[in-house]
JSON list of C-alpha atoms and ligand atoms in Angstrom, two decimals:
[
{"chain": "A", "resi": 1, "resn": "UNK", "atom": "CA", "xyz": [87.95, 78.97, 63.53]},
{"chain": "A", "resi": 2, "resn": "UNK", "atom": "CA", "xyz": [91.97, 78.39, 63.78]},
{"chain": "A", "resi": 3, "resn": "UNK", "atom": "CA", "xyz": [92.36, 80.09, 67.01]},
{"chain": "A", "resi": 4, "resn": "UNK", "atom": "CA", "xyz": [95.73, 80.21, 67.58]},
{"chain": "A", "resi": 5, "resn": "UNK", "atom": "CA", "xyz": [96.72, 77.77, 64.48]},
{"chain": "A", "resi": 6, "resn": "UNK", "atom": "CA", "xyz": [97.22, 78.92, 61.45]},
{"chain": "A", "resi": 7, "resn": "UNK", "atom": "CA", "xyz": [95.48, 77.55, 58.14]},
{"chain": "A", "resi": 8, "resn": "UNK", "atom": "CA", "xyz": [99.66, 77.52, 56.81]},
{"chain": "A", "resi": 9, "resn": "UNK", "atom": "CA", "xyz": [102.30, 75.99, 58.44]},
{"chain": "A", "resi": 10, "resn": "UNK", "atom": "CA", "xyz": [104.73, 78.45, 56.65]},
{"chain": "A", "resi": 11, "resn": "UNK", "atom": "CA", "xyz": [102.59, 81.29, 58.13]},
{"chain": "A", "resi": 12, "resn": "UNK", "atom": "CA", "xyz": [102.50, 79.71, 61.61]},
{"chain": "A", "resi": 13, "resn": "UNK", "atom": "CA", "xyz": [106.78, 78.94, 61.17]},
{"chain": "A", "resi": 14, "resn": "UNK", "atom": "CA", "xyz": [106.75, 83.05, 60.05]},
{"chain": "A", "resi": 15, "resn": "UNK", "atom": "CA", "xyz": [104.93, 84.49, 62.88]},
{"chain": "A", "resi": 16, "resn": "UNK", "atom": "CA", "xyz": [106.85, 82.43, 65.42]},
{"chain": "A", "resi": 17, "resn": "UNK", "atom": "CA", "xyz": [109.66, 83.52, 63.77]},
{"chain": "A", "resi": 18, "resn": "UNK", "atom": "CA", "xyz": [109.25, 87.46, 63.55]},
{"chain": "A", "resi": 19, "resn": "UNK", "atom": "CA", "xyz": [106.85, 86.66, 67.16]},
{"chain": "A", "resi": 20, "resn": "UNK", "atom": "CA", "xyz": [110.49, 86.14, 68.85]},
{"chain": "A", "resi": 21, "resn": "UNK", "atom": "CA", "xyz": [111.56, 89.51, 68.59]},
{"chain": "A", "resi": 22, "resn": "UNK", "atom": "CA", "xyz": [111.46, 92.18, 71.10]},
{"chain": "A", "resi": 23, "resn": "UNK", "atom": "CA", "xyz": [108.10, 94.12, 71.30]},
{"chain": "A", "resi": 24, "resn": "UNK", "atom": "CA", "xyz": [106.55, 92.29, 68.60]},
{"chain": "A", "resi": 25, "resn": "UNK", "atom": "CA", "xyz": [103.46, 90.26, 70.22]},
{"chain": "A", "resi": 26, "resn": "UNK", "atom": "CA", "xyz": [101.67, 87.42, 68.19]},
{"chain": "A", "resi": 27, "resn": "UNK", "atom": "CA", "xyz": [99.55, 89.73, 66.53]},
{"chain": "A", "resi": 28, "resn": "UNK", "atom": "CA", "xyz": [102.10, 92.50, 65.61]},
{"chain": "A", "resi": 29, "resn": "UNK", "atom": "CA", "xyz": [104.10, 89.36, 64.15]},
{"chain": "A", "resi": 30, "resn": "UNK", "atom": "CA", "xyz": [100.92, 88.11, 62.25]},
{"chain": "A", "resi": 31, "resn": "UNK", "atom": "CA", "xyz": [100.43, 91.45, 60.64]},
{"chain": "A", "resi": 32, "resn": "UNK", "atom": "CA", "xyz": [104.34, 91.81, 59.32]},
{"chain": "A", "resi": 33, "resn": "UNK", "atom": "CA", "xyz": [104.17, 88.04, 58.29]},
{"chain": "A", "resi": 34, "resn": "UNK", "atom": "CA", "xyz": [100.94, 89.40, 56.23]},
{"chain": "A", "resi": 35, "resn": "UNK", "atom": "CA", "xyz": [102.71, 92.56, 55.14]},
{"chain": "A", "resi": 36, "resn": "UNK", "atom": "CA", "xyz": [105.47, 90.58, 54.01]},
{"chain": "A", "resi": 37, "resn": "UNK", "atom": "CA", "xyz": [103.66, 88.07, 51.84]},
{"chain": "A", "resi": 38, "resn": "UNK", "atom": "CA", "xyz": [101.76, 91.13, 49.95]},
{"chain": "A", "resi": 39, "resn": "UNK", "atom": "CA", "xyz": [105.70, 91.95, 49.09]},
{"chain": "A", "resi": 40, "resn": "UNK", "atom": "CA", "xyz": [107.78, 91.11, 45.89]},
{"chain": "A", "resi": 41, "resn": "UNK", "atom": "CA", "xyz": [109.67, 88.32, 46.62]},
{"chain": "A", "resi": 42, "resn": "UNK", "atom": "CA", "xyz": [112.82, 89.97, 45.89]},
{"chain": "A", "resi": 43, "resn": "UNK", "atom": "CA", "xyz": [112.18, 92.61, 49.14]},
{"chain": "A", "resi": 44, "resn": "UNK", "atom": "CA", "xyz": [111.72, 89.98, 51.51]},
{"chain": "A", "resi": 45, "resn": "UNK", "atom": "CA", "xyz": [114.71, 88.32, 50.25]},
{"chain": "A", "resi": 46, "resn": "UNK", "atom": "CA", "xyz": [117.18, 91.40, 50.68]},
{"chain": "A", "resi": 47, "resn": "UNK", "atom": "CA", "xyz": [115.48, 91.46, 54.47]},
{"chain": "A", "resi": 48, "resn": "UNK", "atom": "CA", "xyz": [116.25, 88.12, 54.82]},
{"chain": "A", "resi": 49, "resn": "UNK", "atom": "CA", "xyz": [119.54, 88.62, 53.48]},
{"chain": "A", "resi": 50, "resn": "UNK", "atom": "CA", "xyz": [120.62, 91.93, 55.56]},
{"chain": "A", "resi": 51, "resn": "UNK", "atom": "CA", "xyz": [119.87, 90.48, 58.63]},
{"chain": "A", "resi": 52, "resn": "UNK", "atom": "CA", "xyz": [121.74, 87.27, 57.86]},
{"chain": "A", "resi": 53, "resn": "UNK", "atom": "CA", "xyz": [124.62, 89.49, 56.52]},
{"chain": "A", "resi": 54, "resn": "UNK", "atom": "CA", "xyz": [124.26, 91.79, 59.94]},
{"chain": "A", "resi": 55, "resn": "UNK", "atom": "CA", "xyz": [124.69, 88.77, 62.46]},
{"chain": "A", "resi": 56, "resn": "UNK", "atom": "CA", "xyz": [127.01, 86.61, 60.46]},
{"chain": "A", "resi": 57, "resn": "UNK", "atom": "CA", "xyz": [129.23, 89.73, 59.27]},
{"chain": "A", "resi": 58, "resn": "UNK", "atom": "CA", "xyz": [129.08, 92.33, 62.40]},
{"chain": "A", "resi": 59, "resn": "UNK", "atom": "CA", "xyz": [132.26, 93.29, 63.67]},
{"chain": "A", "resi": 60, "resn": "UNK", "atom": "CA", "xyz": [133.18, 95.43, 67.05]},
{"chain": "A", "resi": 61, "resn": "UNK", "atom": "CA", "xyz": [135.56, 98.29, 67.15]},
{"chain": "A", "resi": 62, "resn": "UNK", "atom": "CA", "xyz": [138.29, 97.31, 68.81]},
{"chain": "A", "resi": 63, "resn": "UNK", "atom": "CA", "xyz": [138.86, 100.17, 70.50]},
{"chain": "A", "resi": 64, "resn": "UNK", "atom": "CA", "xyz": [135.22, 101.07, 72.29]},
{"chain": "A", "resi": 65, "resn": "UNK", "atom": "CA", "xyz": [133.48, 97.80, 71.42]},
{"chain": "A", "resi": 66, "resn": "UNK", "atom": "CA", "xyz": [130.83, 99.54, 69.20]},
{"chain": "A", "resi": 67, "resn": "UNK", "atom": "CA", "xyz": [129.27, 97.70, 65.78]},
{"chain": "A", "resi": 68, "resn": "UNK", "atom": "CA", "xyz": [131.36, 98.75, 63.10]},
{"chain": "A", "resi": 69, "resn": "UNK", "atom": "CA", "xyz": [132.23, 97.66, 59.71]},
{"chain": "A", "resi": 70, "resn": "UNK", "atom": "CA", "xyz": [135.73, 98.40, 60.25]},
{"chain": "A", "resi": 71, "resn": "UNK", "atom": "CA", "xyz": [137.98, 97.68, 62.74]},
{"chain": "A", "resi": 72, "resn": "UNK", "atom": "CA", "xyz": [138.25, 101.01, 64.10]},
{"chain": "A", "resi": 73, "resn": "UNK", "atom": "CA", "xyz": [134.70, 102.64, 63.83]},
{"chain": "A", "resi": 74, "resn": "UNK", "atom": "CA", "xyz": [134.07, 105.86, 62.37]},
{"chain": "A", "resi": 75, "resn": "UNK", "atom": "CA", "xyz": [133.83, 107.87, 66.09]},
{"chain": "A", "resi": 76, "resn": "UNK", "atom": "CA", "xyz": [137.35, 106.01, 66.98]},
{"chain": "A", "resi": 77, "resn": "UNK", "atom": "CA", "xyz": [138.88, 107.44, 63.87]},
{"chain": "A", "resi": 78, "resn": "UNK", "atom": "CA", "xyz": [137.74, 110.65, 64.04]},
{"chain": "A", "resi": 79, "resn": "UNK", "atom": "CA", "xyz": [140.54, 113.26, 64.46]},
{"chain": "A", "resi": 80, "resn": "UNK", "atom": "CA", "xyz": [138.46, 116.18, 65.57]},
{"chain": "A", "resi": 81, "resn": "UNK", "atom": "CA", "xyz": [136.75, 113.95, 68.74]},
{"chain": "A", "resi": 82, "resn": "UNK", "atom": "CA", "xyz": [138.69, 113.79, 72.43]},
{"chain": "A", "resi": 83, "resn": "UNK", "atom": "CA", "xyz": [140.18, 110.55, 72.95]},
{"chain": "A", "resi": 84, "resn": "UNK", "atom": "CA", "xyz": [141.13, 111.81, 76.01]},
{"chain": "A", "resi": 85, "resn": "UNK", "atom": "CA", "xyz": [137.36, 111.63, 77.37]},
{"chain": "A", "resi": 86, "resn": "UNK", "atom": "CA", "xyz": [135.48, 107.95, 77.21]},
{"chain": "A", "resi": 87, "resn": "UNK", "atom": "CA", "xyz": [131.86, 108.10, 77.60]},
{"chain": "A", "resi": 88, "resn": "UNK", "atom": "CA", "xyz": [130.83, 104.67, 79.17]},
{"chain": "A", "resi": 89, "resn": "UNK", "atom": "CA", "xyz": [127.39, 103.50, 77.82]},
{"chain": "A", "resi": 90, "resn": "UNK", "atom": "CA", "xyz": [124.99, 100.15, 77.91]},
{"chain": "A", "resi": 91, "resn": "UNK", "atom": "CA", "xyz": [124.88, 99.69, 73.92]},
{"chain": "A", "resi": 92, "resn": "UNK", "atom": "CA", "xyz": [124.53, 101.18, 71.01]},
{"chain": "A", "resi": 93, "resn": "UNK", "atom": "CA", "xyz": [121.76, 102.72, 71.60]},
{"chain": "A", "resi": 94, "resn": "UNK", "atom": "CA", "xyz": [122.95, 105.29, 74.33]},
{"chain": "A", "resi": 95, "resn": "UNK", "atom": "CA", "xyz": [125.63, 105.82, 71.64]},
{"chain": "A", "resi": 96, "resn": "UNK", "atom": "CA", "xyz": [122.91, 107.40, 69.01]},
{"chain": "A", "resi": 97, "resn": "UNK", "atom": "CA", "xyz": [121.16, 109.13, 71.30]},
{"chain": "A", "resi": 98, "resn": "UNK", "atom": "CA", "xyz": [123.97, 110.82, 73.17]},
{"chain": "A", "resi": 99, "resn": "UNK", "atom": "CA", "xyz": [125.28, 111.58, 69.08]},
{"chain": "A", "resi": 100, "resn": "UNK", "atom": "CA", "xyz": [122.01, 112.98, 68.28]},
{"chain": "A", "resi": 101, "resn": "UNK", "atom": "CA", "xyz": [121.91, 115.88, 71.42]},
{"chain": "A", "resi": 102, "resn": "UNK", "atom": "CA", "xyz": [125.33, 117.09, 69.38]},
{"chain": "A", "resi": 103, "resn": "UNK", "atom": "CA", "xyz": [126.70, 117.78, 72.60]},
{"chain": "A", "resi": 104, "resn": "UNK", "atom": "CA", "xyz": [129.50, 115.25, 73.35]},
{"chain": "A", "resi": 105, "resn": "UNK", "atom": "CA", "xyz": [132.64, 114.99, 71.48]},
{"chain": "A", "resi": 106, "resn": "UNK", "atom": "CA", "xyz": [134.81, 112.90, 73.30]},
{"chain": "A", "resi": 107, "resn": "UNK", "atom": "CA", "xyz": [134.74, 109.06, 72.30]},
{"chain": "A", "resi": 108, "resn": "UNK", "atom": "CA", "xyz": [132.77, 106.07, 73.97]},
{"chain": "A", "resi": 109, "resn": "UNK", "atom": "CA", "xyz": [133.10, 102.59, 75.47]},
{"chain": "A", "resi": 110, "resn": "UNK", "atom": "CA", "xyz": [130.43, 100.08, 74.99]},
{"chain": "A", "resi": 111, "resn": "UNK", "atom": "CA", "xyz": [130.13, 97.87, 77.90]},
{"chain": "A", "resi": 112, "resn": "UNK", "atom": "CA", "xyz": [127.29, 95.33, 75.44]},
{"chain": "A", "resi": 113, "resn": "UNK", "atom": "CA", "xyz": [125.57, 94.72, 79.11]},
{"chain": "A", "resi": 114, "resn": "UNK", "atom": "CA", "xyz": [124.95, 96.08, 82.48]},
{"chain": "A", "resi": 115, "resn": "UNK", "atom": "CA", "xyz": [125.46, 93.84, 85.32]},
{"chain": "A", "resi": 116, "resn": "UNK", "atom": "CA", "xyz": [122.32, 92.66, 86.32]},
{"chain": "A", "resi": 117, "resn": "UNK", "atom": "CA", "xyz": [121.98, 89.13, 88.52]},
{"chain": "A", "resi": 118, "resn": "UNK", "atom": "CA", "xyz": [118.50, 88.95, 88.26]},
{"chain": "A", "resi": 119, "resn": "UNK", "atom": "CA", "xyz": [119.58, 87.90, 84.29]},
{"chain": "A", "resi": 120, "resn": "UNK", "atom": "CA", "xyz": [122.60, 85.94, 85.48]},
{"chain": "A", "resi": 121, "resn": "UNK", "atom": "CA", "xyz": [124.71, 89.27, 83.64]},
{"chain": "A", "resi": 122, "resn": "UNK", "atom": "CA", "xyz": [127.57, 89.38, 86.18]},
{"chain": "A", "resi": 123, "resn": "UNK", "atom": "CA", "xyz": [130.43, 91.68, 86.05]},
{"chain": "A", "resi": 124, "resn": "UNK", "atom": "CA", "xyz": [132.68, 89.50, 83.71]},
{"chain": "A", "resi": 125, "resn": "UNK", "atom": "CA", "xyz": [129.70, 89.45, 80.93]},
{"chain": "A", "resi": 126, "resn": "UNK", "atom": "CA", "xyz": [130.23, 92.83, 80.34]},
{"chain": "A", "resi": 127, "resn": "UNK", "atom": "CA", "xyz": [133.47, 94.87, 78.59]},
{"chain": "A", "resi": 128, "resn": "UNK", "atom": "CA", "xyz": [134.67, 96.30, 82.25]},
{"chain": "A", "resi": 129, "resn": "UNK", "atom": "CA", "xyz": [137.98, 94.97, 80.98]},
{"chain": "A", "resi": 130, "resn": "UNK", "atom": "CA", "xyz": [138.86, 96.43, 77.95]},
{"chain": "A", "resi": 131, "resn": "UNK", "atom": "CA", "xyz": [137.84, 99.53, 79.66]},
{"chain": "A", "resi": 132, "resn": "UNK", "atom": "CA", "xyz": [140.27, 99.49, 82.34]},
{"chain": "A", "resi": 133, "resn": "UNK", "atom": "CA", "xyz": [142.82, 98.32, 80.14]},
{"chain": "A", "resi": 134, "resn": "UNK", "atom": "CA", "xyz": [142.25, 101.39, 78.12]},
{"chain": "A", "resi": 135, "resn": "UNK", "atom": "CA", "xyz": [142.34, 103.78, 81.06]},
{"chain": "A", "resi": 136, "resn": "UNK", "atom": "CA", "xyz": [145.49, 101.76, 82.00]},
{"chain": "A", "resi": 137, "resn": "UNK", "atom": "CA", "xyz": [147.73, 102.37, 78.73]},
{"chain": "A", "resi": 138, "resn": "UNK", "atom": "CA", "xyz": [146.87, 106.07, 79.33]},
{"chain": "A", "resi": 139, "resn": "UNK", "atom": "CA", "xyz": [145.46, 109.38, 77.27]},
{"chain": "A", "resi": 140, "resn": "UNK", "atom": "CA", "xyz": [142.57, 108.71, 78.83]},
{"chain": "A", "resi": 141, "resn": "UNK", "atom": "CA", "xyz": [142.03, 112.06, 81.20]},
{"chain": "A", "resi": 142, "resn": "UNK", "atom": "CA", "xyz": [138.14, 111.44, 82.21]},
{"chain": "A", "resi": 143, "resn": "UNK", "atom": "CA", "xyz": [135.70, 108.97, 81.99]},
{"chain": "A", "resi": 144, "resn": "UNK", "atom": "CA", "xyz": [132.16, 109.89, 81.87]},
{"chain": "A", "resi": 145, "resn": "UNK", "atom": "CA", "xyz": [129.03, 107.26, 82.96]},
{"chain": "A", "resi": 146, "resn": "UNK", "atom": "CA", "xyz": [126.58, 107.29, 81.37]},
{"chain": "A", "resi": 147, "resn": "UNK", "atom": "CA", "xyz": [124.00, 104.25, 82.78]},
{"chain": "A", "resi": 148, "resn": "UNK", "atom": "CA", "xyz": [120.90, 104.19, 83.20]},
{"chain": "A", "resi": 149, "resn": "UNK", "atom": "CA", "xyz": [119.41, 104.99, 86.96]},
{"chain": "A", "resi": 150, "resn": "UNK", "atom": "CA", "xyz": [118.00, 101.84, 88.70]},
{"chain": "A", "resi": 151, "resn": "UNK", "atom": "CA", "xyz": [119.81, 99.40, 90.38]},
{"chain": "A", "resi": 152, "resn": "UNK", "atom": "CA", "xyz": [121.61, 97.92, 87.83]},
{"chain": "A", "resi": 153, "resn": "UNK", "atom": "CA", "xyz": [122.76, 100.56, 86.47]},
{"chain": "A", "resi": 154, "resn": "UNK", "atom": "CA", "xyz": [123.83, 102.12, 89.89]},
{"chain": "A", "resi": 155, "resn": "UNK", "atom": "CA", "xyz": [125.70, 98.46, 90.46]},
{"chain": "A", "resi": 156, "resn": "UNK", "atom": "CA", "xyz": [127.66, 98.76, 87.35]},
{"chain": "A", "resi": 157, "resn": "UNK", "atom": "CA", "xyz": [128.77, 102.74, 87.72]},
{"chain": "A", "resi": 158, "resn": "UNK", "atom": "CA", "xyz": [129.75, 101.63, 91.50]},
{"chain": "A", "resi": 159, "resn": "UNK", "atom": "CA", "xyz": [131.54, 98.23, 89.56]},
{"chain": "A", "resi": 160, "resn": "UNK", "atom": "CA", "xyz": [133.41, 100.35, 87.49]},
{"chain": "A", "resi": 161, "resn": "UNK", "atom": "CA", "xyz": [134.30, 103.06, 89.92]},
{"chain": "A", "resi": 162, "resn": "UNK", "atom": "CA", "xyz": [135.81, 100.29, 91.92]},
{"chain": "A", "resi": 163, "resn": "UNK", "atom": "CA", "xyz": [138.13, 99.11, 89.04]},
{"chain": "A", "resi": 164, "resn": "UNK", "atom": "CA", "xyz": [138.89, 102.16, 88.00]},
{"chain": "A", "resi": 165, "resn": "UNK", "atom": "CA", "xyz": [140.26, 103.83, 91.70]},
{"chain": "A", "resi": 166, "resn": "UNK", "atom": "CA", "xyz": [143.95, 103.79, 91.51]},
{"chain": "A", "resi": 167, "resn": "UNK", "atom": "CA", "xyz": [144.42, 104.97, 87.89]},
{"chain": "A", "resi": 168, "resn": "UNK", "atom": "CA", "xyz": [143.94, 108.18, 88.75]},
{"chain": "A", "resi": 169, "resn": "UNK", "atom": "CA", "xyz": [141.80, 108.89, 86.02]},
{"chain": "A", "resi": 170, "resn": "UNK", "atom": "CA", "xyz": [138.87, 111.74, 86.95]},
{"chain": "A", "resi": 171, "resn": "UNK", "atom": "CA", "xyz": [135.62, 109.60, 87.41]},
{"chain": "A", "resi": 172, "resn": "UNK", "atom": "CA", "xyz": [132.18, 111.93, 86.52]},
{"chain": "A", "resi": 173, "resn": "UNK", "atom": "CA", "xyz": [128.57, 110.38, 85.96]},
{"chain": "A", "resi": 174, "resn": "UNK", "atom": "CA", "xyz": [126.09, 112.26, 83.87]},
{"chain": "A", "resi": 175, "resn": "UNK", "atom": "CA", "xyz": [123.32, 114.67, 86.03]},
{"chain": "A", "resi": 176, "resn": "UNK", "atom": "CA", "xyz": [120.30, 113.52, 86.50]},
{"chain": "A", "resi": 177, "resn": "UNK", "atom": "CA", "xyz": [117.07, 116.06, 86.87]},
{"chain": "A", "resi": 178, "resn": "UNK", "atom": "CA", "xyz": [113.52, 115.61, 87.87]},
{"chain": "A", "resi": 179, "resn": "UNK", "atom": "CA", "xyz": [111.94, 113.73, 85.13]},
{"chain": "A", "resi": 180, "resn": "UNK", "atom": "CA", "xyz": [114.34, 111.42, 84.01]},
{"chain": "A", "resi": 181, "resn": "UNK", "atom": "CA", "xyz": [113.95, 107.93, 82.34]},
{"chain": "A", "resi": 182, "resn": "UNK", "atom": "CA", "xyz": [114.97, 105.28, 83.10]},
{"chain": "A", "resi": 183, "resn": "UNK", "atom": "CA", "xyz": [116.65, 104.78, 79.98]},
{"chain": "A", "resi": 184, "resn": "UNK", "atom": "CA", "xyz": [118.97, 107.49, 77.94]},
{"chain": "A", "resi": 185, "resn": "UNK", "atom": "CA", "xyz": [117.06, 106.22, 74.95]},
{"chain": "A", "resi": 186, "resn": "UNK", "atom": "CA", "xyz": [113.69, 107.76, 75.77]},
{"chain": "A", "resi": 187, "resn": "UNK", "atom": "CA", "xyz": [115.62, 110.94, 77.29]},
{"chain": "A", "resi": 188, "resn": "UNK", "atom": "CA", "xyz": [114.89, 113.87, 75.18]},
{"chain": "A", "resi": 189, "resn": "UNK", "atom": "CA", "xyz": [117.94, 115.41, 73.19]},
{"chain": "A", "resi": 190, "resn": "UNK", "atom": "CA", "xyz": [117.72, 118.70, 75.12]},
{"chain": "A", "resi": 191, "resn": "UNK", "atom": "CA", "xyz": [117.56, 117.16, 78.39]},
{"chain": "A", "resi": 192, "resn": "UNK", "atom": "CA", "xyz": [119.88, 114.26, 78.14]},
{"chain": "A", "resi": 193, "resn": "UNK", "atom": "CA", "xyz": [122.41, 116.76, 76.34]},
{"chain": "A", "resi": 194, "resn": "UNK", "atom": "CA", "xyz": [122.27, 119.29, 79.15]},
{"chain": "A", "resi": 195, "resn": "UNK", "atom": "CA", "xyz": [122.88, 116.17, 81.02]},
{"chain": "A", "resi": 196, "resn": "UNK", "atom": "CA", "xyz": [126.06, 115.30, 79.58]},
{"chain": "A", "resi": 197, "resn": "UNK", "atom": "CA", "xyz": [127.59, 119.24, 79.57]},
{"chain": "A", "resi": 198, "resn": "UNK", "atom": "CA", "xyz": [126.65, 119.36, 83.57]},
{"chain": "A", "resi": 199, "resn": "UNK", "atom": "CA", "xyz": [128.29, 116.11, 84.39]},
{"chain": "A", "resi": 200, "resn": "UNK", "atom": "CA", "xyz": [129.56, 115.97, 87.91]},
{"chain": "A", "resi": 201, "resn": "UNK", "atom": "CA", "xyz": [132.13, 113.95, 89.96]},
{"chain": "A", "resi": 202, "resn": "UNK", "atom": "CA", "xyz": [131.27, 110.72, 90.13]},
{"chain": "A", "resi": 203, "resn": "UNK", "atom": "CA", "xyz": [130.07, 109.94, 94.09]},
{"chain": "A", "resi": 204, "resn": "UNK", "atom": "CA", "xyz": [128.93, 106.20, 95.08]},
{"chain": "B", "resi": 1, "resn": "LIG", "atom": "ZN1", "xyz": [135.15, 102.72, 68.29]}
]
């Protein structure tokens, strides 16, 4: 038998390959590499291609940091949202499923990090900056956390806080119930959207 080698060395370079991203163990990897193969050749090239195209041509709003194709993403440039409230999120991710509970229309920061020194991420890794810097030129009434619970999480709200005290700006965190994840992604809408409507004062 192969074991662990391959009777390819294309297969072998594919499964490392597709093996490298997150969740996807050797055998997972094995069985896409498969999939793909079994697939015209003209499908696996527009893969190739869009994820080439996503890294190489990705851009950031430059107002809340978010992926955009624009400079100014579509939330940003939305008349009907409230600039005047900044939701303050990990990534993306919180971003889509804070949209999905349809109960938040103010806009969002995207810090692209939380500080976390077990991972060497350190305060300046992460878009605490721009955020103050926003808060700073003004319109901004509130600004809502929204981090995960945990340590790291807690470390960046209190980070943040910190910077922020002296604007004047109102400071409120998101409630948390009995129940809740770790992670806003694996919140449920209803919860995680009651969440957001009962957000409190923020209190290190
Ligand atoms: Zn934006």
């Amino acid at each position: 038998m192969f074991k662990d080698r391959y009777p390819s060395r294309l297969l072998e370079d594919a499964v490392e390959q597709i093996g490298m991203l997150p969740g996807i163990g050797k055998r997972s990897a094995l069985r896409i590499a498969l999939f793909l193969l079994r697939q015209p050749v003209e499908n696996v090239r527009h893969l190739a291609a869009s994820l080439a195209g996503l890294r190489e041509n990705a851009k950031y709003c430059s107002v809340c940091g978010m992926i955009s194709d624009d400079d100014v993403c579509p939330i940003c440039s939305d008349s009907r949202r409230d600039r005047s409230v900044v939701c303050v999120v990990e990534s993306l991710r919180d971003v889509l499923s804070i949209e999905a509970t349809g109960q938040y229309h103010g806009v969002y920061h995207v810090l692209g990090g939380i500080i976390s020194p077990m991972d060497g991420i350190g305060p300046s890794d992460i878009a605490v900056g721009p955020l103050v810097e926003r808060v700073r030129a003004g319109n901004v009434s509130e600004v809502v956390l929204a981090l995960s619970t945990g340590v790291e999480g807690e470390t960046t709200a209190f980070y943040i806080y910190r910077q922020l005290s002296g604007t004047g700006v109102k400071i409120t965190a998101i409630a948390r119930g009995v129940g809740f994840g770790d992670d806003l992604e694996y919140t449920d809408e209803v919860t995680l959207g009651r969440s957001i409507a009962d957000r409190r004062e923020f209190n290190p």
